[in-house]
């Protein structure tokens, strides 16, 4: 139920089902391709419980969910039926920029495929470990069965990518599977045998036949060409037979053309790019390792890291090893070290809980919760993590560590660096480099990267303010904006709210009220920026520019508007004291929900300080609640 409600909110605030061209997900984010991004409300989505943040990058509208992203994705697909009707608008509605197009293309094609590739890669690592430990021996039945399971996703990669690519390009994805299957059919493989290339012919057309098993790029370009043919055939053919004839003609043209031209040309270009990357790496592997490790998590923040994925996969297939993935290990474990330091140092139970779960996710290769939940908001831990990663990246670059199959950068991926003939210096360098980056980030963040406890900071800032007031006339430099209480009830510290998103201060500073009167009023003159469909949350902007979120109750979105009544509409101008929403406190409690209401200044970063100035237990509507300190213009 929780995932369904979150999915409904996301669909509504990305502009509705009709605004969605396509949707894929990676380990932590939903990646939307939208027809019109201006219809999406990123600011609103960022404030919702269950959403870590929103990133608009690479031509995609990315909603970062965290570990439960797959569950939310499944619900959205059920509600929108996107998987049933591939969008015909997808090719024409692609992002405008070349880089944006490429990032969107790569992520849309490869993200659905990575699950099976990573599973196969991890199993390859386990097989290598079993060989080193002399538990499994080569050419035994057990070894052959395990190898078949691990190799299958890579050997039949053209079939898997054929499905994913044709689906992305708007054609029939099952024809894409047949297209990939033709490239690795036993009749073709049997012609090549042990030769790398073979000169042959097709109806007297000369063909240079090469190995396509495990290939990456040829089938993708072939899928694009086939999809182009299918769409054009569908336009000119009658509805009664186009569903069969269009795929027939499309694949009959595409497969020979792929063998004759597309495959050899794309294979040559992809191998040339791979050789170029390796050449640059060989010029100075230490510097290359430091740069890639230091920039990786920054690329993750903007969602553009997927641009390197095809080349890493291509390297493992063409050269049976890849040097890029090991360099990323320190980048991941440095962020884990930084967030672990926050957990150890912080005195806030809510921050400790969020940091510990983020550290656990990071160990398994998912760093977005650590980045968006802790390290990036605190700034210094994120920067320290990136710099610490450079040290480990340099070490791994010096020893030129490699991985033998594709994987996510997680603790399991170390298994995939084990050579069949036993552990070597390259393996130990990757482990030691990752540990060093982890320890540097942990120690430096613990000593220098974390602000003092928030309460202590607030006390110190107040004390410093008073001291400075005795020396200079602060009133000439700072103006104070007072925000009144929209509720009547008992006031509590924001940290006491039973919701980590609010209690941690990630959404902004403010206060919380346990209401005794079921009515929320406008705290100041301003505008209702957003009114949640379920009426439990109001986004409000004052004339002075303060952005206020009034979130009535905890998890009350699950009530779907029951026991709430709205008296205003989104976009409506209101005066201080105007009634916004009324609600039935007792009914909400009987339904099993808290009525504790966080009142958040969501643009807290625009102010020098945000303080709760009401110093009694009970507050009335209209009483001064918050003081916002801002520089005078």
Coordinates of C-alpha atoms in Angstrom, one line a residue:
X1 CA 0.0 0.0 0.0
X2 CA 2.8 2.4 0.9
X3 CA 4.5 1.8 -2.5
X4 CA 1.2 2.2 -4.3
X5 CA 0.6 5.6 -2.7
X6 CA 4.1 6.8 -3.4
X7 CA 3.8 5.6 -7.0
X8 CA 0.6 7.5 -7.5
X9 CA 2.2 10.6 -6.1
X10 CA 5.2 10.2 -8.5
X11 CA 3.0 9.6 -11.5
X12 CA 0.9 12.7 -10.7
X13 CA 3.9 15.0 -10.2
X14 CA 5.9 13.9 -13.2
X15 CA 3.0 15.3 -15.3
X16 CA 0.7 12.2 -15.3
X17 CA 0.8 9.0 -17.3
X18 CA 0.4 10.8 -20.7
X19 CA 3.6 12.8 -20.0
X20 CA 5.8 9.6 -19.6
X21 CA 7.6 8.3 -22.7
X22 CA 9.4 5.5 -20.9
X23 CA 10.6 4.4 -17.5
X24 CA 13.5 2.3 -16.4
X25 CA 15.2 1.9 -13.0
X26 CA 18.7 1.3 -11.7
X27 CA 19.8 0.3 -8.2
X28 CA 18.3 3.3 -6.5
X29 CA 16.5 5.6 -9.0
X30 CA 13.5 5.7 -11.3
X31 CA 14.6 7.2 -14.6
X32 CA 11.8 8.8 -16.6
X33 CA 11.9 10.1 -20.1
X34 CA 9.2 12.8 -20.2
X35 CA 7.6 14.5 -23.1
X36 CA 7.6 17.9 -21.2
X37 CA 9.8 18.2 -18.1
X38 CA 8.2 21.5 -17.3
X39 CA 5.0 19.6 -16.3
X40 CA 7.0 17.7 -13.6
X41 CA 7.2 19.2 -10.1
X42 CA 10.7 18.2 -8.9
X43 CA 10.5 20.5 -5.8
X44 CA 7.3 18.9 -4.6
X45 CA 8.7 15.3 -5.1
X46 CA 11.9 16.1 -3.2
X47 CA 9.8 16.9 -0.1
X48 CA 7.9 13.6 -0.1
X49 CA 8.7 10.8 2.4
X50 CA 10.1 7.9 0.6
X51 CA 12.0 10.0 -2.0
X52 CA 15.6 10.9 -1.3
X53 CA 15.9 13.5 -4.0
X54 CA 15.2 14.3 -7.7
X55 CA 17.9 14.7 -10.3
X56 CA 17.3 16.2 -13.8
X57 CA 20.3 15.1 -15.9
X58 CA 21.3 13.2 -19.0
X59 CA 17.9 14.0 -20.5
X60 CA 16.2 12.0 -17.8
X61 CA 14.0 13.0 -14.9
X62 CA 15.5 10.8 -12.1
X63 CA 13.6 10.2 -8.9
X64 CA 16.0 8.7 -6.3
X65 CA 14.1 6.2 -4.1
X66 CA 16.8 4.0 -2.5
X67 CA 16.7 0.3 -2.0
X68 CA 12.9 -0.1 -2.6
X69 CA 13.1 1.4 -6.1
X70 CA 12.2 -1.9 -7.8
X71 CA 9.0 -2.3 -5.8
X72 CA 7.9 1.3 -6.6
X73 CA 8.9 0.7 -10.3
X74 CA 6.7 -2.4 -10.5
X75 CA 3.7 -0.5 -9.1
X76 CA 4.2 2.4 -11.5
X77 CA 4.4 0.0 -14.4
X78 CA 1.2 -1.6 -13.3
X79 CA -0.6 1.7 -12.9
X80 CA 0.6 3.2 -16.2
X81 CA 0.7 0.0 -18.3
X82 CA 3.9 1.4 -19.9
X83 CA 5.2 -2.1 -20.5
X84 CA 2.2 -3.0 -22.6
X85 CA 2.3 -0.2 -25.1
X86 CA 5.9 0.9 -26.2
X87 CA 5.8 4.6 -26.9
X88 CA 5.9 5.6 -30.5
X89 CA 7.0 9.0 -29.4
X90 CA 10.2 7.7 -27.9
X91 CA 12.5 8.2 -30.9
X92 CA 11.3 11.7 -31.7
X93 CA 10.8 12.9 -28.1
X94 CA 14.4 12.0 -27.1
X95 CA 16.4 14.7 -25.2
X96 CA 17.8 17.4 -27.5
X97 CA 21.5 17.5 -26.5
X98 CA 23.8 14.9 -27.9
X99 CA 25.2 14.0 -24.5
X100 CA 21.7 13.8 -23.1
X101 CA 20.6 11.5 -25.9
X102 CA 23.6 9.2 -25.3
X103 CA 23.1 9.0 -21.6
X104 CA 19.4 8.3 -22.0
X105 CA 20.0 5.7 -24.6
X106 CA 22.7 3.9 -22.6
X107 CA 20.8 3.8 -19.4
X108 CA 17.5 2.8 -21.0
X109 CA 19.1 -0.1 -22.8
X110 CA 21.6 -1.4 -20.2
X111 CA 19.9 -0.8 -16.9
X112 CA 17.3 -3.6 -17.4
X113 CA 20.1 -5.9 -18.5
X114 CA 22.5 -5.4 -15.7
X115 CA 20.7 -7.5 -13.1
X116 CA 21.4 -10.7 -15.0
X117 CA 25.0 -9.7 -16.0
X118 CA 25.9 -8.9 -12.4
X119 CA 24.4 -12.2 -11.2
X120 CA 26.5 -14.0 -13.8
X121 CA 29.6 -12.0 -13.0
X122 CA 29.3 -12.8 -9.2
X123 CA 28.9 -16.5 -10.0
X124 CA 32.1 -16.3 -12.1
X125 CA 33.9 -14.9 -9.1
X126 CA 32.5 -17.6 -6.9
X127 CA 33.7 -20.2 -9.4
X128 CA 37.2 -18.7 -9.4
X129 CA 37.3 -18.8 -5.6
X130 CA 36.2 -22.4 -5.5
X131 CA 39.0 -23.2 -8.0
X132 CA 41.6 -21.4 -5.8
X133 CA 40.3 -23.4 -2.8
X134 CA 40.5 -26.6 -4.8
X135 CA 36.8 -27.3 -4.1
X136 CA 35.9 -27.3 -7.8
X137 CA 38.2 -28.4 -10.6
X138 CA 38.2 -27.5 -14.3
X139 CA 36.5 -29.9 -16.8
X140 CA 34.5 -31.7 -14.2
X141 CA 30.7 -31.9 -14.5
X142 CA 30.1 -29.6 -11.6
X143 CA 32.5 -27.0 -13.1
X144 CA 30.7 -27.3 -16.5
X145 CA 27.3 -26.8 -15.0
X146 CA 28.4 -23.7 -13.0
X147 CA 30.2 -22.3 -15.9
X148 CA 27.1 -22.7 -18.2
X149 CA 25.0 -20.8 -15.6
X150 CA 27.6 -18.0 -15.2
X151 CA 28.5 -17.6 -18.9
X152 CA 24.9 -17.8 -20.3
X153 CA 24.1 -14.0 -19.8
X154 CA 27.3 -13.0 -21.5
X155 CA 27.3 -15.6 -24.3
X156 CA 23.7 -14.7 -25.2
X157 CA 24.1 -11.0 -24.6
X158 CA 23.2 -10.1 -28.2
X159 CA 19.7 -11.7 -27.6
X160 CA 19.3 -9.9 -24.3
X161 CA 20.4 -6.5 -25.7
X162 CA 18.4 -7.1 -28.8
X163 CA 15.2 -7.2 -26.8
X164 CA 16.2 -4.2 -24.6
X165 CA 17.4 -2.0 -27.5
X166 CA 14.4 -2.6 -29.9
X167 CA 12.1 -1.9 -26.9
X168 CA 13.9 1.4 -26.3
X169 CA 13.7 2.3 -30.0
X170 CA 10.0 1.7 -30.2
X171 CA 9.8 -1.6 -32.1
X172 CA 8.7 -5.1 -31.3
X173 CA 11.2 -6.3 -28.7
X174 CA 10.7 -10.0 -29.4
X175 CA 11.9 -9.4 -32.9
X176 CA 15.0 -7.9 -31.3
X177 CA 15.6 -11.2 -29.6
X178 CA 15.4 -13.0 -32.9
X179 CA 17.8 -10.4 -34.4
X180 CA 20.3 -11.1 -31.6
X181 CA 19.8 -14.8 -31.9
X182 CA 20.6 -14.8 -35.6
X183 CA 24.0 -13.3 -34.9
X184 CA 25.0 -16.2 -32.6
X185 CA 23.0 -19.0 -34.3
X186 CA 24.9 -22.3 -34.3
X187 CA 24.9 -22.3 -38.1
X188 CA 26.9 -19.0 -38.1
X189 CA 29.1 -20.0 -35.1
X190 CA 29.8 -23.3 -36.9
X191 CA 31.1 -21.5 -40.0
X192 CA 33.6 -19.4 -38.0
X193 CA 34.7 -22.3 -35.8
X194 CA 38.1 -21.3 -34.3
X195 CA 38.8 -18.5 -36.7
X196 CA 38.3 -14.9 -35.6
X197 CA 37.1 -13.8 -39.0
X198 CA 35.8 -15.5 -42.2
X199 CA 35.3 -14.3 -45.7
X200 CA 32.0 -15.7 -47.0
X201 CA 29.1 -14.6 -49.1
X202 CA 25.3 -14.2 -49.1
X203 CA 23.7 -14.2 -52.5
X204 CA 27.0 -13.2 -53.9
X205 CA 27.3 -10.3 -51.5
X206 CA 30.8 -10.6 -49.8
X207 CA 30.6 -10.8 -46.0
X208 CA 33.4 -10.6 -43.5
X209 CA 32.0 -12.9 -40.8
X210 CA 33.2 -12.2 -37.2
X211 CA 32.3 -13.5 -33.8
X212 CA 29.2 -11.9 -32.4
X213 CA 28.7 -14.0 -29.2
X214 CA 29.0 -11.7 -26.2
X215 CA 29.1 -8.6 -28.4
X216 CA 27.6 -5.3 -27.3
X217 CA 27.5 -2.6 -29.9
X218 CA 26.6 -4.3 -33.2
X219 CA 23.3 -5.6 -32.1
X220 CA 22.3 -2.2 -30.7
X221 CA 22.9 -0.4 -34.0
X222 CA 21.1 -3.3 -35.8
X223 CA 18.2 -2.9 -33.4
X224 CA 18.0 0.8 -34.2
X225 CA 18.0 0.1 -37.9
X226 CA 15.4 -2.6 -37.6
X227 CA 13.1 -0.4 -35.5
X228 CA 13.4 2.4 -38.1
X229 CA 12.3 -0.1 -40.8
X230 CA 9.4 -1.5 -38.7
X231 CA 8.0 2.0 -38.1
X232 CA 8.1 2.9 -41.8
X233 CA 6.7 -0.4 -42.9
X234 CA 3.8 0.0 -40.4
X235 CA 3.0 3.4 -41.9
X236 CA 2.5 2.1 -45.5
X237 CA 1.0 -1.3 -44.8
X238 CA -2.6 -2.3 -44.1
X239 CA -3.5 -3.0 -40.4
X240 CA -4.7 -6.5 -41.3
X241 CA -1.2 -7.8 -42.1
X242 CA 1.4 -5.2 -41.0
X243 CA 2.0 -6.9 -37.6
X244 CA 3.5 -9.9 -39.4
X245 CA 4.8 -8.6 -42.6
X246 CA 6.7 -5.6 -41.1
X247 CA 8.8 -7.7 -38.8
X248 CA 9.4 -10.2 -41.6
X249 CA 10.7 -7.6 -44.0
X250 CA 12.5 -5.7 -41.3
X251 CA 14.5 -8.7 -40.0
X252 CA 15.1 -10.1 -43.6
X253 CA 16.8 -6.8 -44.5
X254 CA 18.5 -6.1 -41.1
X255 CA 20.2 -9.4 -40.5
X256 CA 22.1 -9.7 -43.8
X257 CA 23.0 -5.9 -43.6
X258 CA 24.3 -6.5 -40.1
X259 CA 26.6 -9.3 -41.2
X260 CA 27.7 -7.4 -44.3
X261 CA 28.2 -3.9 -43.0
X262 CA 26.8 -2.9 -39.6
X263 CA 28.5 -5.6 -37.6
X264 CA 32.0 -5.3 -39.0
X265 CA 32.0 -1.5 -39.0
X266 CA 30.6 -1.1 -35.4
X267 CA 32.9 -3.9 -34.1
X268 CA 35.9 -2.0 -35.6
X269 CA 34.8 1.3 -34.1
X270 CA 34.0 -0.1 -30.6
X271 CA 37.3 -1.9 -30.5
X272 CA 39.1 1.3 -31.6
X273 CA 37.4 3.2 -28.8
X274 CA 38.3 0.5 -26.3
X275 CA 41.9 0.6 -27.5
X276 CA 41.9 4.3 -27.3
X277 CA 40.7 4.2 -23.7
X278 CA 43.4 1.7 -22.8
X279 CA 46.1 3.8 -24.5
X280 CA 45.1 6.8 -22.4
X281 CA 45.1 4.7 -19.3
X282 CA 48.6 3.2 -20.2
X283 CA 50.1 6.7 -20.6
X284 CA 49.8 7.2 -16.8
X285 CA 47.7 4.7 -15.0
X286 CA 48.2 6.3 -11.6
X287 CA 46.8 9.7 -12.7
X288 CA 44.0 8.1 -14.7
X289 CA 43.0 6.0 -11.6
X290 CA 43.0 9.0 -9.4
X291 CA 40.9 11.1 -11.7
X292 CA 38.3 8.4 -12.4
X293 CA 38.0 7.4 -8.7
X294 CA 37.7 11.0 -7.6
X295 CA 35.1 12.0 -10.2
X296 CA 33.0 8.8 -10.1
X297 CA 30.6 9.8 -7.3
X298 CA 30.2 13.3 -8.7
X299 CA 29.1 11.5 -12.0
X300 CA 26.7 9.4 -9.9
X301 CA 25.1 12.6 -8.4
X302 CA 24.3 13.8 -11.9
X303 CA 23.3 10.3 -13.2
X304 CA 25.8 10.4 -16.0
X305 CA 28.0 7.5 -14.8
X306 CA 26.0 5.1 -17.1
X307 CA 28.0 6.4 -20.0
X308 CA 31.0 4.3 -19.0
X309 CA 29.0 1.1 -18.5
X310 CA 29.0 -0.2 -22.1
X311 CA 32.8 0.3 -22.4
X312 CA 33.4 -1.7 -19.1
X313 CA 31.1 -4.5 -20.5
X314 CA 32.9 -4.3 -23.8
X315 CA 36.3 -4.5 -22.2
X316 CA 35.4 -7.7 -20.2
X317 CA 34.1 -9.3 -23.4
X318 CA 36.8 -8.2 -25.9
X319 CA 39.8 -8.5 -23.6
X320 CA 38.3 -10.8 -20.9
X321 CA 39.2 -8.2 -18.3
X322 CA 38.5 -4.6 -17.4
X323 CA 40.6 -2.0 -15.6
X324 CA 37.9 0.7 -15.0
X325 CA 35.6 -1.2 -12.5
X326 CA 38.4 -1.8 -10.0
X327 CA 39.2 1.9 -9.9
X328 CA 35.7 2.6 -8.8
X329 CA 36.0 0.4 -5.6
X330 CA 37.7 3.2 -3.6
X331 CA 35.1 5.7 -4.7
X332 CA 32.3 3.5 -3.3
X333 CA 34.1 2.5 0.0
X334 CA 35.3 6.1 0.7
X335 CA 31.7 7.3 0.7
X336 CA 30.9 4.3 3.0
X337 CA 33.7 5.4 5.3
X338 CA 32.5 9.0 5.4
X339 CA 28.9 8.1 6.2
X340 CA 30.1 5.6 8.9
X341 CA 32.1 8.5 10.5
X342 CA 28.9 10.5 10.6
X343 CA 27.1 7.6 12.3
X344 CA 29.9 7.3 14.9
X345 CA 30.2 11.0 15.7
X346 CA 26.6 12.2 15.6
X347 CA 24.6 12.3 18.8
X348 CA 21.3 12.4 17.0
X349 CA 19.5 8.9 17.0
X350 CA 17.7 9.7 13.7
X351 CA 20.9 10.6 11.9
X352 CA 22.6 7.5 13.4
X353 CA 19.9 5.3 12.1
X354 CA 19.9 6.9 8.6
X355 CA 23.7 6.8 8.4
X356 CA 24.0 3.1 9.5
X357 CA 21.4 1.9 6.9
X358 CA 23.2 4.0 4.2
X359 CA 26.6 2.5 5.2
X360 CA 25.1 -1.0 4.8
X361 CA 23.7 -0.1 1.4
X362 CA 27.0 1.3 0.3
X363 CA 28.9 -1.9 1.2
X364 CA 26.7 -3.6 -1.4
X365 CA 27.4 -1.0 -4.0
X366 CA 24.4 1.4 -3.6
X367 CA 25.8 4.7 -2.5
X368 CA 22.9 7.1 -3.3
X369 CA 21.3 6.8 0.2
X370 CA 24.7 7.8 1.8
X371 CA 25.3 10.6 -0.7
X372 CA 21.9 12.2 -0.8
X373 CA 20.8 11.3 2.8
X374 CA 24.0 12.3 4.7
X375 CA 27.2 13.1 2.9
X376 CA 26.1 15.6 0.3
X377 CA 23.8 17.6 2.6
X378 CA 26.7 17.9 5.1
X379 CA 29.0 18.8 2.1
X380 CA 32.3 18.0 3.8
X381 CA 31.9 14.2 4.1
X382 CA 31.1 14.0 0.4
X383 CA 34.2 16.1 -0.6
X384 CA 36.4 14.1 1.8
X385 CA 35.0 10.9 0.3
X386 CA 35.9 12.0 -3.2
X387 CA 39.4 13.1 -2.3
X388 CA 40.0 9.9 -0.3
X389 CA 38.9 7.8 -3.3
X390 CA 41.7 9.4 -5.3
X391 CA 44.3 7.8 -3.1
X392 CA 43.0 4.3 -3.6
X393 CA 42.4 4.9 -7.3
X394 CA 46.1 5.8 -7.7
X395 CA 47.2 2.6 -5.9
X396 CA 44.9 0.5 -8.1
X397 CA 46.1 2.3 -11.2
X398 CA 49.7 1.8 -10.2
X399 CA 49.3 -2.0 -10.0
X400 CA 46.9 -2.0 -12.9
X401 CA 44.3 -4.2 -11.2
X402 CA 41.6 -5.8 -13.4
X403 CA 38.3 -7.5 -13.0
X404 CA 37.4 -10.6 -15.1
X405 CA 33.6 -10.1 -15.5
X406 CA 31.2 -7.2 -15.3
X407 CA 29.7 -6.3 -11.9
X408 CA 28.5 -3.5 -9.7
X409 CA 31.2 -2.1 -7.4
X410 CA 30.3 -3.9 -4.2
X411 CA 32.0 -6.2 -1.7
X412 CA 31.0 -9.2 -3.8
X413 CA 32.9 -7.8 -6.8
X414 CA 36.2 -8.6 -5.2
X415 CA 35.5 -12.2 -6.0
X416 CA 35.5 -11.4 -9.7
X417 CA 39.1 -10.1 -9.5
X418 CA 40.4 -13.5 -8.5
X419 CA 42.4 -15.1 -11.3
X420 CA 41.9 -18.8 -11.9
X421 CA 45.5 -19.6 -11.0
X422 CA 45.3 -17.9 -7.6
X423 CA 45.5 -14.5 -5.9
X424 CA 48.0 -12.0 -7.2
X425 CA 49.4 -8.5 -6.5
X426 CA 46.6 -6.9 -8.6
X427 CA 43.9 -8.4 -6.4
X428 CA 45.7 -7.4 -3.2
X429 CA 46.2 -3.8 -4.6
X430 CA 42.4 -3.5 -5.2
X431 CA 41.6 -4.7 -1.7
X432 CA 44.3 -2.5 0.0
X433 CA 43.5 0.6 -2.1
X434 CA 39.8 0.3 -1.2
X435 CA 40.6 -0.2 2.5
X436 CA 43.0 2.8 2.6
X437 CA 40.3 5.1 0.9
X438 CA 37.7 3.8 3.4
X439 CA 40.0 4.5 6.4
X440 CA 41.1 7.9 5.2
X441 CA 37.5 9.0 4.6
X442 CA 36.4 7.5 8.0
X443 CA 39.2 9.2 10.0
X444 CA 39.3 12.6 8.3
X445 CA 35.5 12.9 8.3
X446 CA 35.3 11.9 12.0
X447 CA 37.9 14.5 13.0
X448 CA 37.2 17.4 10.6
X449 CA 34.2 16.6 8.4
X450 CA 31.2 16.8 10.7
X451 CA 29.7 19.9 12.3
X452 CA 29.1 19.7 16.0
X453 CA 25.9 18.4 17.3
X454 CA 23.1 20.6 15.9
X455 CA 21.8 21.6 19.3
X456 CA 25.3 22.5 20.4
X457 CA 25.8 24.4 17.2
X458 CA 22.5 26.3 17.7
X459 CA 23.5 27.2 21.2
X460 CA 27.0 28.4 20.1
X461 CA 25.5 30.4 17.3
X462 CA 23.1 32.1 19.7
X463 CA 25.9 32.8 22.1
X464 CA 28.2 34.2 19.4
X465 CA 25.3 36.3 18.1
X466 CA 24.9 37.8 21.6
X467 CA 28.6 38.4 21.9
X468 CA 28.8 40.1 18.5
X469 CA 25.8 42.2 19.3
X470 CA 27.8 43.8 22.1
X471 CA 30.5 44.8 19.7
X472 CA 28.6 45.8 16.5
X473 CA 25.2 46.8 15.5
X474 CA 24.0 43.5 13.9
X475 CA 20.6 44.9 13.3
X476 CA 22.1 47.0 10.5
X477 CA 23.2 43.9 8.7
X478 CA 20.6 41.3 9.5
X479 CA 16.8 41.3 9.2
X480 CA 14.5 38.9 11.0
X481 CA 11.3 37.5 9.4
X482 CA 8.8 36.0 11.8
X483 CA 6.6 33.1 10.8
X484 CA 3.4 32.6 12.8
X485 CA 2.0 29.2 13.9
X486 CA -0.6 27.7 11.6
X487 CA -1.9 25.4 14.3
X488 CA -3.0 25.3 17.9
X489 CA -1.4 22.6 20.0
X490 CA 1.7 21.4 21.8
X491 CA 5.0 22.4 20.3
X492 CA 7.9 19.8 20.2
X493 CA 11.5 19.8 18.8
X494 CA 11.7 18.7 15.2
X495 CA 14.1 16.0 16.2
X496 CA 11.3 14.3 18.2
X497 CA 9.2 13.7 15.1
X498 CA 8.8 10.0 14.4
X499 CA 10.0 10.3 10.8
X500 CA 13.7 10.4 9.9
X501 CA 13.1 12.6 6.8
X502 CA 11.8 15.4 8.9
X503 CA 13.7 14.7 12.1
X504 CA 17.1 14.7 10.4
X505 CA 16.5 18.2 9.0
X506 CA 17.1 17.0 5.4
X507 CA 14.0 18.8 4.3
X508 CA 14.9 22.0 6.2
X509 CA 14.7 23.5 9.6
X510 CA 11.6 24.2 11.5
X511 CA 9.4 22.9 14.4
X512 CA 6.6 20.5 15.0
X513 CA 3.2 20.8 16.7
X514 CA 0.9 18.1 18.0
X515 CA -2.4 19.9 17.2
X516 CA -5.3 20.1 19.6
X517 CA -7.6 21.9 17.1
X518 CA -8.1 20.3 13.7
X519 CA -7.5 23.3 11.6
X520 CA -4.5 24.8 9.8
X521 CA -4.4 28.5 8.8
X522 CA -2.2 30.6 6.6
X523 CA 0.8 31.6 8.8
X524 CA 1.5 34.7 6.7
X525 CA 0.2 36.5 3.6
X526 CA 1.2 34.5 0.6
X527 CA 0.3 31.8 -2.0
X528 CA -0.6 28.1 -1.7
X529 CA 2.1 26.7 -4.0
X530 CA 0.9 23.1 -3.8
X531 CA -1.9 21.2 -2.1
X532 CA -1.4 17.5 -1.9
X533 CA -4.1 15.4 -3.5
X534 CA -4.8 13.8 -0.2
X535 CA -5.0 17.2 1.5
X536 CA -2.6 16.3 4.3
X537 CA 0.3 18.5 3.1
X538 CA 0.4 22.1 2.0
X539 CA 3.2 23.9 0.3
X540 CA 3.1 27.6 1.1
X541 CA 5.2 30.6 0.0
X542 CA 5.0 33.9 2.0
X543 CA 5.3 37.3 0.3
X544 CA 8.8 37.6 1.8
X545 CA 9.9 34.4 0.0
X546 CA 9.9 31.9 2.8
X547 CA 8.8 28.4 1.5
X548 CA 6.8 26.5 4.1
X549 CA 5.7 22.9 4.2
X550 CA 2.8 22.1 6.6
X551 CA 2.7 18.3 6.8
X552 CA -0.3 17.2 8.9
X553 CA 0.4 13.9 10.6
X554 CA 2.9 11.2 10.0
X555 CA 2.2 8.8 7.1
X556 CA -1.3 10.3 6.8
X557 CA -0.9 10.1 3.0
X558 CA -2.2 6.5 3.5
X559 CA -5.6 7.9 4.5
X560 CA -6.0 9.1 0.9
X561 CA -7.7 12.3 1.9
X562 CA -10.1 10.7 4.4
X563 CA -10.8 13.0 7.5
X564 CA -9.3 16.0 5.6
X565 CA -11.1 18.9 4.0
X566 CA -9.3 21.5 1.9
X567 CA -10.5 25.1 1.9
X568 CA -8.1 26.5 -0.7
X569 CA -6.7 25.4 -4.1
X570 CA -3.1 25.2 -5.4
X571 CA -2.1 28.7 -6.7
X572 CA -4.6 30.5 -4.6
X573 CA -3.5 33.8 -2.9
X574 CA -4.4 33.9 0.8
X575 CA -4.1 36.3 3.8
X576 CA -2.7 35.5 7.2
X577 CA -5.3 33.6 9.2
X578 CA -7.2 32.2 6.2
X579 CA -8.2 28.6 6.8
X580 CA -6.2 26.2 4.6
X581 CA -7.2 22.7 5.7
X582 CA -9.4 21.2 8.5
X583 CA -9.1 17.7 9.8
X584 CA -10.6 15.3 12.3
X585 CA -7.9 14.7 14.9
X586 CA -9.7 11.8 16.8
X587 CA -10.6 10.0 13.6
X588 CA -7.0 10.2 12.4
X589 CA -5.7 8.8 15.7
X590 CA -8.3 6.0 15.7
X591 CA -7.1 5.0 12.2
X592 CA -3.7 4.5 13.8
X593 CA -1.8 7.6 12.7
X594 CA 0.0 10.3 14.5
X595 CA -1.2 13.9 14.1
X596 CA 2.2 15.4 14.8
X597 CA 2.7 18.1 12.2
X598 CA 6.1 19.3 11.0
X599 CA 6.3 22.9 9.9
X600 CA 9.4 23.1 7.7
X601 CA 11.1 26.0 6.0
X602 CA 12.1 24.1 2.9
X603 CA 14.4 26.9 1.7
X604 CA 16.3 27.1 5.0
X605 CA 19.6 27.4 3.1
X606 CA 18.5 30.8 1.9
X607 CA 18.7 32.1 5.4
X608 CA 21.5 32.7 7.9
X609 CA 19.5 30.9 10.5
X610 CA 16.1 29.5 11.3
X611 CA 15.1 29.2 14.9
X612 CA 12.0 28.3 16.9
X613 CA 11.3 31.3 19.1
X614 CA 8.3 30.0 21.0
X615 CA 9.5 29.0 24.4
X616 CA 6.3 27.5 26.0
X617 CA 4.7 24.1 25.7
X618 CA 1.4 25.1 24.2
X619 CA 1.0 27.5 21.2
X620 CA -2.1 29.2 19.6
X621 CA -2.7 29.9 15.9
X622 CA -1.1 33.2 15.0
X623 CA 1.6 33.1 17.8
X624 CA 5.1 33.8 16.6
X625 CA 6.7 30.4 15.9
X626 CA 9.8 30.7 13.8
X627 CA 12.4 33.5 13.3
X628 CA 14.2 33.6 9.9
X629 CA 17.4 35.6 9.9
X630 CA 18.4 37.0 6.5
X631 CA 20.9 39.5 5.2
X632 CA 19.5 42.9 4.5
X633 CA 19.6 43.8 0.8

